[in-house]
PDB file of C-alpha atoms in Angstrom:
ATOM      1  CA  UNK C   1       0.000   0.000   0.000  1.00 69.00           C
ATOM      2  CA  UNK C   2       0.976   3.629  -0.496  1.00 75.00           C
ATOM      3  CA  UNK C   3       1.081   6.100   2.377  1.00 78.00           C
ATOM      4  CA  UNK C   4      -0.597   9.514   2.425  1.00 77.00           C
ATOM      5  CA  UNK C   5       2.376  10.990   0.588  1.00 79.00           C
ATOM      6  CA  UNK C   6       2.179   8.403  -2.176  1.00 77.00           C
ATOM      7  CA  UNK C   7       5.261   6.442  -1.083  1.00 83.00           C
ATOM      8  CA  UNK C   8       4.939   2.701  -1.465  1.00 79.00           C
ATOM      9  CA  UNK C   9       6.891  -0.497  -1.029  1.00 82.00           C
ATOM     10  CA  UNK C  10       6.239  -4.117  -1.931  1.00 81.00           C
ATOM     11  CA  UNK C  11       7.864  -7.137  -0.269  1.00 83.00           C
ATOM     12  CA  UNK C  12       8.387  -9.895  -2.819  1.00 78.00           C
ATOM     13  CA  UNK C  13       8.724 -13.328  -1.162  1.00 81.00           C
ATOM     14  CA  UNK C  14      11.953 -15.251  -1.780  1.00 77.00           C
ATOM     15  CA  UNK C  15      10.112 -18.188  -3.348  1.00 77.00           C
ATOM     16  CA  UNK C  16       8.582 -15.896  -5.958  1.00 75.00           C
ATOM     17  CA  UNK C  17      11.955 -14.355  -6.802  1.00 71.00           C
ATOM     18  CA  UNK C  18      13.469 -17.822  -7.115  1.00 69.00           C
ATOM     19  CA  UNK C  19      10.650 -18.820  -9.465  1.00 72.00           C
ATOM     20  CA  UNK C  20      11.412 -16.012 -11.915  1.00 73.00           C
ATOM     21  CA  UNK C  21      12.699 -17.205 -15.312  1.00 70.00           C
ATOM     22  CA  UNK C  22      16.435 -16.968 -15.878  1.00 71.00           C
ATOM     23  CA  UNK C  23      17.630 -14.175 -18.141  1.00 73.00           C
ATOM     24  CA  UNK C  24      16.081 -10.874 -19.184  1.00 77.00           C
ATOM     25  CA  UNK C  25      12.437 -10.197 -18.404  1.00 76.00           C
ATOM     26  CA  UNK C  26      10.393  -7.504 -16.723  1.00 79.00           C
ATOM     27  CA  UNK C  27       8.089  -6.775 -13.840  1.00 77.00           C
ATOM     28  CA  UNK C  28       4.994  -4.651 -14.276  1.00 81.00           C
ATOM     29  CA  UNK C  29       4.179  -2.115 -11.588  1.00 81.00           C
ATOM     30  CA  UNK C  30       0.559  -1.040 -11.414  1.00 81.00           C
ATOM     31  CA  UNK C  31      -0.759   1.775  -9.215  1.00 80.00           C
ATOM     32  CA  UNK C  32      -4.447   2.534  -8.586  1.00 81.00           C
ATOM     33  CA  UNK C  33      -5.648   5.866  -7.173  1.00 77.00           C
ATOM     34  CA  UNK C  34      -8.751   6.249  -4.932  1.00 78.00           C
ATOM     35  CA  UNK C  35     -10.889   6.876  -8.016  1.00 76.00           C
ATOM     36  CA  UNK C  36      -9.830   3.626  -9.638  1.00 77.00           C
ATOM     37  CA  UNK C  37      -7.492   5.157 -12.204  1.00 82.00           C
ATOM     38  CA  UNK C  38      -4.670   2.822 -13.167  1.00 84.00           C
ATOM     39  CA  UNK C  39      -1.072   3.578 -14.049  1.00 84.00           C
ATOM     40  CA  UNK C  40       1.439   0.915 -15.091  1.00 85.00           C
ATOM     41  CA  UNK C  41       5.189   0.873 -15.663  1.00 86.00           C
ATOM     42  CA  UNK C  42       7.501  -1.908 -16.821  1.00 83.00           C
ATOM     43  CA  UNK C  43      10.605  -2.626 -14.735  1.00 79.00           C
ATOM     44  CA  UNK C  44      13.308  -4.524 -16.717  1.00 81.00           C
ATOM     45  CA  UNK C  45      15.160  -7.204 -14.728  1.00 75.00           C
ATOM     46  CA  UNK C  46      17.867  -9.728 -15.503  1.00 72.00           C
ATOM     47  CA  UNK C  47      17.778 -12.908 -13.439  1.00 69.00           C
ATOM     48  CA  UNK C  48      20.734 -15.199 -12.854  1.00 62.00           C
ATOM     49  CA  UNK C  49      20.562 -17.168  -9.633  1.00 61.00           C
ATOM     50  CA  UNK C  50      20.627 -20.859 -10.474  1.00 65.00           C
ATOM     51  CA  UNK C  51      24.389 -21.302 -10.979  1.00 76.00           C
ATOM     52  CA  UNK C  52      26.666 -19.404  -8.607  1.00 86.00           C
ATOM     53  CA  UNK C  53      30.191 -18.430  -9.717  1.00 92.00           C
ATOM     54  CA  UNK C  54      33.238 -20.038  -8.120  1.00 94.00           C
ATOM     55  CA  UNK C  55      36.908 -19.105  -7.665  1.00 97.00           C
ATOM     56  CA  UNK C  56      39.791 -21.453  -6.892  1.00 95.00           C
ATOM     57  CA  UNK C  57      43.346 -20.394  -5.978  1.00 94.00           C
ATOM     58  CA  UNK C  58      46.004 -22.788  -7.236  1.00 90.00           C
ATOM     59  CA  UNK C  59      48.616 -24.013  -4.762  1.00 76.00           C
ATOM     60  CA  UNK C  60      51.460 -23.344  -7.196  1.00 67.00           C
ATOM     61  CA  UNK C  61      54.553 -21.230  -7.923  1.00 58.00           C
ATOM     62  CA  UNK C  62      55.674 -19.478  -4.707  1.00 65.00           C
ATOM     63  CA  UNK C  63      52.797 -21.171  -2.886  1.00 68.00           C
ATOM     64  CA  UNK C  64      53.688 -24.708  -3.991  1.00 74.00           C
ATOM     65  CA  UNK C  65      54.625 -25.696  -0.432  1.00 81.00           C
ATOM     66  CA  UNK C  66      52.088 -23.443   1.268  1.00 85.00           C
ATOM     67  CA  UNK C  67      54.880 -21.229   2.617  1.00 90.00           C
ATOM     68  CA  UNK C  68      56.525 -17.963   1.596  1.00 92.00           C
ATOM     69  CA  UNK C  69      60.203 -17.725   2.519  1.00 92.00           C
ATOM     70  CA  UNK C  70      62.540 -14.730   2.610  1.00 93.00           C
ATOM     71  CA  UNK C  71      63.571 -14.887  -1.049  1.00 91.00           C
ATOM     72  CA  UNK C  72      60.004 -15.406  -2.237  1.00 89.00           C
ATOM     73  CA  UNK C  73      58.716 -12.558  -0.039  1.00 91.00           C
ATOM     74  CA  UNK C  74      61.293 -10.131  -1.431  1.00 92.00           C
ATOM     75  CA  UNK C  75      60.748 -10.965  -5.095  1.00 90.00           C
ATOM     76  CA  UNK C  76      57.939 -10.568  -7.590  1.00 90.00           C
ATOM     77  CA  UNK C  77      55.486 -13.436  -7.483  1.00 87.00           C
ATOM     78  CA  UNK C  78      52.437 -14.781  -9.254  1.00 89.00           C
ATOM     79  CA  UNK C  79      49.250 -16.365  -7.993  1.00 92.00           C
ATOM     80  CA  UNK C  80      47.111 -18.305 -10.428  1.00 93.00           C
ATOM     81  CA  UNK C  81      43.664 -19.802 -10.258  1.00 95.00           C
ATOM     82  CA  UNK C  82      40.527 -20.877 -12.038  1.00 96.00           C
ATOM     83  CA  UNK C  83      36.906 -19.773 -12.018  1.00 96.00           C
ATOM     84  CA  UNK C  84      33.472 -20.771 -13.252  1.00 94.00           C
ATOM     85  CA  UNK C  85      30.478 -18.628 -14.052  1.00 89.00           C
ATOM     86  CA  UNK C  86      32.489 -15.435 -14.513  1.00 93.00           C
ATOM     87  CA  UNK C  87      32.681 -13.527 -17.794  1.00 91.00           C
ATOM     88  CA  UNK C  88      35.949 -12.954 -19.630  1.00 94.00           C
ATOM     89  CA  UNK C  89      37.395  -9.677 -18.396  1.00 95.00           C
ATOM     90  CA  UNK C  90      35.976  -9.919 -14.872  1.00 96.00           C
ATOM     91  CA  UNK C  91      38.327  -8.497 -12.245  1.00 97.00           C
ATOM     92  CA  UNK C  92      39.282 -10.602  -9.250  1.00 97.00           C
ATOM     93  CA  UNK C  93      40.709  -8.857  -6.178  1.00 98.00           C
ATOM     94  CA  UNK C  94      43.113 -10.663  -3.846  1.00 97.00           C
ATOM     95  CA  UNK C  95      43.367  -9.847  -0.146  1.00 97.00           C
ATOM     96  CA  UNK C  96      45.203 -10.931   2.966  1.00 96.00           C
ATOM     97  CA  UNK C  97      42.895  -9.740   5.702  1.00 95.00           C
ATOM     98  CA  UNK C  98      41.966  -6.188   4.751  1.00 95.00           C
ATOM     99  CA  UNK C  99      45.156  -5.622   2.717  1.00 97.00           C
ATOM    100  CA  UNK C 100      44.675  -5.905  -1.039  1.00 97.00           C
ATOM    101  CA  UNK C 101      47.732  -7.607  -2.501  1.00 95.00           C
ATOM    102  CA  UNK C 102      46.779  -7.731  -6.181  1.00 95.00           C
ATOM    103  CA  UNK C 103      44.204  -8.123  -8.918  1.00 97.00           C
ATOM    104  CA  UNK C 104      43.668 -10.531 -11.796  1.00 97.00           C
ATOM    105  CA  UNK C 105      41.568 -10.618 -14.959  1.00 97.00           C
ATOM    106  CA  UNK C 106      39.562 -13.683 -15.980  1.00 97.00           C
ATOM    107  CA  UNK C 107      40.539 -15.000 -19.419  1.00 97.00           C
ATOM    108  CA  UNK C 108      38.854 -17.459 -21.761  1.00 96.00           C
ATOM    109  CA  UNK C 109      38.337 -20.781 -19.996  1.00 95.00           C
ATOM    110  CA  UNK C 110      38.061 -19.137 -16.572  1.00 95.00           C
ATOM    111  CA  UNK C 111      41.771 -18.994 -15.728  1.00 96.00           C
ATOM    112  CA  UNK C 112      43.403 -15.982 -14.096  1.00 97.00           C
ATOM    113  CA  UNK C 113      46.862 -14.824 -13.032  1.00 95.00           C
ATOM    114  CA  UNK C 114      47.782 -12.100 -10.544  1.00 95.00           C
ATOM    115  CA  UNK C 115      51.325 -10.688 -10.703  1.00 93.00           C
ATOM    116  CA  UNK C 116      52.301  -9.310  -7.310  1.00 93.00           C
ATOM    117  CA  UNK C 117      54.947  -6.569  -6.984  1.00 94.00           C
ATOM    118  CA  UNK C 118      58.281  -7.410  -5.372  1.00 94.00           C
ATOM    119  CA  UNK C 119      58.057  -7.275  -1.594  1.00 93.00           C
ATOM    120  CA  UNK C 120      54.304  -7.890  -1.403  1.00 94.00           C
ATOM    121  CA  UNK C 121      54.634 -10.626   1.240  1.00 93.00           C
ATOM    122  CA  UNK C 122      57.501  -8.893   3.070  1.00 93.00           C
ATOM    123  CA  UNK C 123      55.005  -6.553   4.768  1.00 94.00           C
ATOM    124  CA  UNK C 124      53.590  -9.461   6.779  1.00 95.00           C
ATOM    125  CA  UNK C 125      55.132 -10.833   9.959  1.00 94.00           C
ATOM    126  CA  UNK C 126      55.850 -14.538  10.316  1.00 93.00           C
ATOM    127  CA  UNK C 127      52.678 -16.552  10.783  1.00 93.00           C
ATOM    128  CA  UNK C 128      49.669 -18.149   9.079  1.00 94.00           C
ATOM    129  CA  UNK C 129      47.466 -16.130   6.733  1.00 95.00           C
ATOM    130  CA  UNK C 130      44.592 -16.671   4.315  1.00 95.00           C
ATOM    131  CA  UNK C 131      44.630 -15.326   0.770  1.00 95.00           C
ATOM    132  CA  UNK C 132      41.104 -14.478  -0.371  1.00 97.00           C
ATOM    133  CA  UNK C 133      40.157 -13.957  -4.024  1.00 97.00           C
ATOM    134  CA  UNK C 134      36.772 -12.327  -4.563  1.00 97.00           C
ATOM    135  CA  UNK C 135      34.539 -10.792  -7.219  1.00 96.00           C
ATOM    136  CA  UNK C 136      30.898 -10.800  -8.381  1.00 92.00           C
ATOM    137  CA  UNK C 137      29.319 -12.046 -11.584  1.00 86.00           C
ATOM    138  CA  UNK C 138      27.144 -10.033 -13.960  1.00 80.00           C
ATOM    139  CA  UNK C 139      24.140 -10.563 -11.668  1.00 79.00           C
ATOM    140  CA  UNK C 140      25.920  -9.491  -8.502  1.00 83.00           C
ATOM    141  CA  UNK C 141      26.359 -13.027  -7.170  1.00 86.00           C
ATOM    142  CA  UNK C 142      29.527 -13.147  -5.049  1.00 91.00           C
ATOM    143  CA  UNK C 143      32.388 -15.558  -5.683  1.00 94.00           C
ATOM    144  CA  UNK C 144      35.176 -16.200  -3.178  1.00 96.00           C
ATOM    145  CA  UNK C 145      38.163 -18.510  -3.025  1.00 95.00           C
ATOM    146  CA  UNK C 146      40.582 -19.025  -0.143  1.00 95.00           C
ATOM    147  CA  UNK C 147      44.051 -20.484   0.295  1.00 92.00           C
ATOM    148  CA  UNK C 148      45.924 -20.795   3.568  1.00 92.00           C
ATOM    149  CA  UNK C 149      49.624 -19.878   3.551  1.00 92.00           C
ATOM    150  CA  UNK C 150      52.382 -19.324   6.080  1.00 92.00           C
ATOM    151  CA  UNK C 151      54.888 -16.482   5.877  1.00 93.00           C
ATOM    152  CA  UNK C 152      58.339 -17.535   7.148  1.00 93.00           C
ATOM    153  CA  UNK C 153      60.850 -14.741   6.657  1.00 91.00           C
ATOM    154  CA  UNK C 154      62.813 -14.859   9.927  1.00 91.00           C
ATOM    155  CA  UNK C 155      66.025 -16.577   8.816  1.00 92.00           C
ATOM    156  CA  UNK C 156      67.871 -19.138  10.956  1.00 95.00           C
ATOM    157  CA  UNK C 157      71.238 -18.464  12.582  1.00 96.00           C
ATOM    158  CA  UNK C 158      74.317 -20.551  11.722  1.00 96.00           C
ATOM    159  CA  UNK C 159      77.326 -20.298  14.059  1.00 95.00           C
ATOM    160  CA  UNK C 160      80.243 -22.465  15.146  1.00 94.00           C
ATOM    161  CA  UNK C 161      82.782 -21.864  17.921  1.00 90.00           C
ATOM    162  CA  UNK C 162      85.908 -20.166  16.603  1.00 89.00           C
ATOM    163  CA  UNK C 163      88.001 -23.007  18.045  1.00 90.00           C
ATOM    164  CA  UNK C 164      86.256 -26.346  17.389  1.00 91.00           C
ATOM    165  CA  UNK C 165      87.138 -29.371  19.498  1.00 92.00           C
ATOM    166  CA  UNK C 166      87.885 -26.998  22.412  1.00 89.00           C
ATOM    167  CA  UNK C 167      91.304 -25.833  21.209  1.00 92.00           C
ATOM    168  CA  UNK C 168      91.001 -25.878  17.423  1.00 91.00           C
ATOM    169  CA  UNK C 169      93.016 -29.083  17.192  1.00 93.00           C
ATOM    170  CA  UNK C 170      91.687 -32.588  16.538  1.00 93.00           C
ATOM    171  CA  UNK C 171      93.941 -35.133  18.220  1.00 93.00           C
ATOM    172  CA  UNK C 172      94.001 -38.904  17.766  1.00 93.00           C
ATOM    173  CA  UNK C 173      91.911 -39.619  20.861  1.00 93.00           C
ATOM    174  CA  UNK C 174      89.216 -37.132  19.827  1.00 93.00           C
ATOM    175  CA  UNK C 175      89.152 -38.545  16.315  1.00 93.00           C
ATOM    176  CA  UNK C 176      88.837 -42.126  17.592  1.00 94.00           C
ATOM    177  CA  UNK C 177      85.758 -41.376  19.709  1.00 93.00           C
ATOM    178  CA  UNK C 178      83.990 -39.108  17.248  1.00 94.00           C
ATOM    179  CA  UNK C 179      82.879 -35.584  18.071  1.00 95.00           C
ATOM    180  CA  UNK C 180      79.547 -33.918  18.704  1.00 95.00           C
ATOM    181  CA  UNK C 181      78.926 -30.341  17.592  1.00 96.00           C
ATOM    182  CA  UNK C 182      75.890 -28.429  18.843  1.00 95.00           C
ATOM    183  CA  UNK C 183      74.251 -25.048  18.341  1.00 95.00           C
ATOM    184  CA  UNK C 184      70.952 -23.276  17.825  1.00 97.00           C
ATOM    185  CA  UNK C 185      69.171 -21.943  14.770  1.00 97.00           C
ATOM    186  CA  UNK C 186      67.438 -19.285  16.848  1.00 95.00           C
ATOM    187  CA  UNK C 187      64.065 -20.466  15.557  1.00 94.00           C
ATOM    188  CA  UNK C 188      61.425 -22.774  16.976  1.00 92.00           C
ATOM    189  CA  UNK C 189      59.274 -25.266  15.112  1.00 90.00           C
ATOM    190  CA  UNK C 190      59.764 -28.460  13.183  1.00 92.00           C
ATOM    191  CA  UNK C 191      61.018 -28.992   9.664  1.00 93.00           C
ATOM    192  CA  UNK C 192      64.511 -27.582  10.253  1.00 96.00           C
ATOM    193  CA  UNK C 193      67.688 -29.293   9.041  1.00 97.00           C
ATOM    194  CA  UNK C 194      71.405 -29.007   9.795  1.00 98.00           C
ATOM    195  CA  UNK C 195      74.619 -30.251   8.229  1.00 98.00           C
ATOM    196  CA  UNK C 196      78.363 -29.820   8.836  1.00 97.00           C
ATOM    197  CA  UNK C 197      80.778 -29.546   5.925  1.00 97.00           C
ATOM    198  CA  UNK C 198      84.449 -30.527   6.344  1.00 96.00           C
ATOM    199  CA  UNK C 199      86.903 -29.245   3.753  1.00 96.00           C
ATOM    200  CA  UNK C 200      90.577 -28.571   3.230  1.00 94.00           C
ATOM    201  CA  UNK C 201      93.648 -30.706   3.827  1.00 92.00           C
ATOM    202  CA  UNK C 202      94.083 -33.274   1.071  1.00 91.00           C
ATOM    203  CA  UNK C 203      90.385 -33.984   0.676  1.00 93.00           C
ATOM    204  CA  UNK C 204      89.378 -34.485  -2.946  1.00 94.00           C
ATOM    205  CA  UNK C 205      85.959 -33.025  -2.169  1.00 95.00           C
ATOM    206  CA  UNK C 206      84.158 -31.675   0.921  1.00 96.00           C
ATOM    207  CA  UNK C 207      82.564 -34.126   3.343  1.00 96.00           C
ATOM    208  CA  UNK C 208      79.013 -33.359   4.520  1.00 97.00           C
ATOM    209  CA  UNK C 209      77.557 -34.842   7.701  1.00 97.00           C
ATOM    210  CA  UNK C 210      73.876 -34.359   8.487  1.00 98.00           C
ATOM    211  CA  UNK C 211      72.485 -33.839  11.945  1.00 97.00           C
ATOM    212  CA  UNK C 212      69.179 -33.207  13.703  1.00 97.00           C
ATOM    213  CA  UNK C 213      67.295 -30.143  14.914  1.00 97.00           C
ATOM    214  CA  UNK C 214      64.669 -30.280  17.660  1.00 97.00           C
ATOM    215  CA  UNK C 215      61.505 -28.177  17.835  1.00 95.00           C
ATOM    216  CA  UNK C 216      63.309 -25.537  19.884  1.00 96.00           C
ATOM    217  CA  UNK C 217      65.917 -25.000  17.178  1.00 96.00           C
ATOM    218  CA  UNK C 218      68.714 -26.822  19.029  1.00 97.00           C
ATOM    219  CA  UNK C 219      70.864 -28.782  16.608  1.00 98.00           C
ATOM    220  CA  UNK C 220      73.279 -31.668  17.014  1.00 97.00           C
ATOM    221  CA  UNK C 221      75.716 -33.140  14.502  1.00 97.00           C
ATOM    222  CA  UNK C 222      77.679 -36.304  15.289  1.00 96.00           C
ATOM    223  CA  UNK C 223      80.987 -36.400  13.400  1.00 96.00           C
ATOM    224  CA  UNK C 224      81.689 -40.152  13.107  1.00 96.00           C
ATOM    225  CA  UNK C 225      85.042 -41.501  14.198  1.00 95.00           C
ATOM    226  CA  UNK C 226      85.651 -43.175  10.832  1.00 95.00           C
ATOM    227  CA  UNK C 227      85.305 -39.816   9.078  1.00 95.00           C
ATOM    228  CA  UNK C 228      87.611 -38.022  11.513  1.00 95.00           C
ATOM    229  CA  UNK C 229      90.211 -40.804  11.535  1.00 94.00           C
ATOM    230  CA  UNK C 230      90.338 -40.739   7.739  1.00 93.00           C
ATOM    231  CA  UNK C 231      91.670 -37.161   7.827  1.00 93.00           C
ATOM    232  CA  UNK C 232      95.399 -36.838   7.294  1.00 93.00           C
ATOM    233  CA  UNK C 233      97.437 -34.245   9.135  1.00 92.00           C
ATOM    234  CA  UNK C 234      96.794 -30.786   7.744  1.00 93.00           C
ATOM    235  CA  UNK C 235      94.648 -27.690   7.935  1.00 94.00           C
ATOM    236  CA  UNK C 236      90.894 -28.146   7.614  1.00 95.00           C
ATOM    237  CA  UNK C 237      87.728 -26.094   7.922  1.00 96.00           C
ATOM    238  CA  UNK C 238      84.280 -26.694   9.329  1.00 96.00           C
ATOM    239  CA  UNK C 239      81.055 -24.855   8.399  1.00 97.00           C
ATOM    240  CA  UNK C 240      77.483 -25.445   9.529  1.00 97.00           C
ATOM    241  CA  UNK C 241      74.440 -24.953   7.293  1.00 98.00           C
ATOM    242  CA  UNK C 242      70.944 -24.702   8.749  1.00 98.00           C
ATOM    243  CA  UNK C 243      67.656 -24.546   6.847  1.00 97.00           C
ATOM    244  CA  UNK C 244      64.162 -23.849   8.182  1.00 95.00           C
ATOM    245  CA  UNK C 245      60.911 -25.435   7.040  1.00 92.00           C
ATOM    246  CA  UNK C 246      60.345 -22.762   4.372  1.00 92.00           C
ATOM    247  CA  UNK C 247      63.766 -23.202   2.776  1.00 92.00           C
ATOM    248  CA  UNK C 248      65.498 -20.195   4.355  1.00 94.00           C
ATOM    249  CA  UNK C 249      69.159 -21.157   4.638  1.00 96.00           C
ATOM    250  CA  UNK C 250      72.157 -19.801   6.534  1.00 97.00           C
ATOM    251  CA  UNK C 251      75.762 -20.999   6.466  1.00 97.00           C
ATOM    252  CA  UNK C 252      78.337 -20.041   9.085  1.00 96.00           C
ATOM    253  CA  UNK C 253      81.765 -18.653   8.277  1.00 95.00           C
ATOM    254  CA  UNK C 254      84.262 -21.486   8.031  1.00 95.00           C
ATOM    255  CA  UNK C 255      86.357 -22.136  11.148  1.00 95.00           C
ATOM    256  CA  UNK C 256      89.821 -23.706  11.047  1.00 94.00           C
ATOM    257  CA  UNK C 257      91.157 -26.778  12.796  1.00 92.00           C
ATOM    258  CA  UNK C 258      94.141 -29.032  12.362  1.00 88.00           C
TER     259      UNK C 258
END
């Protein structure tokens, strides 16, 4: 009904809207005054509500392992995906929280690619995040896709004592019992690795010995006695390399021993 000022509103039930034919059609508005005079007007509409659009973010390129490391965060990167029900040329916006990180354009077949400027992920602290891709179709139906990632840009620490084996000298007794080297990456969490590289002397090529890192970042490398006893007298070096779960790597300066 219309009020005394002629203002009117009509509530159309959801079931009637859902029953409208798909595509272009029209509604007819008819008003009747107190004397019975009629006035009609056509209202064009375009209905599209049976198939909702979709967006998918591919777990590829820099996101292939679900993590963004220091190198990936500093460089230019791409995010790709697919869609259905969206027209060619539709713009997809990508967000992390309320921060827009890029846009993409839908191409034939529904694919899309967003090229992110260098340093896009470097603005985020270490931790888990969700990338959201969103847009609407020609009818205003929303489409959203999500992908969980983890930013890991705090790099591990790699250090060795300046004088390994206490005094920088490996004697016969120490070599015969093997030696344990320890340290810390400075990071917590699983997925970290450590290795010690021995070089110098008359070695034809460096020797690498792998160790273990616990969830607190404490690492241990056992240098086997057979490896140490195989070294001839001479000047050698040791270096430790640590890598976190995202692939960030650090290698210590080489330290000397004889």
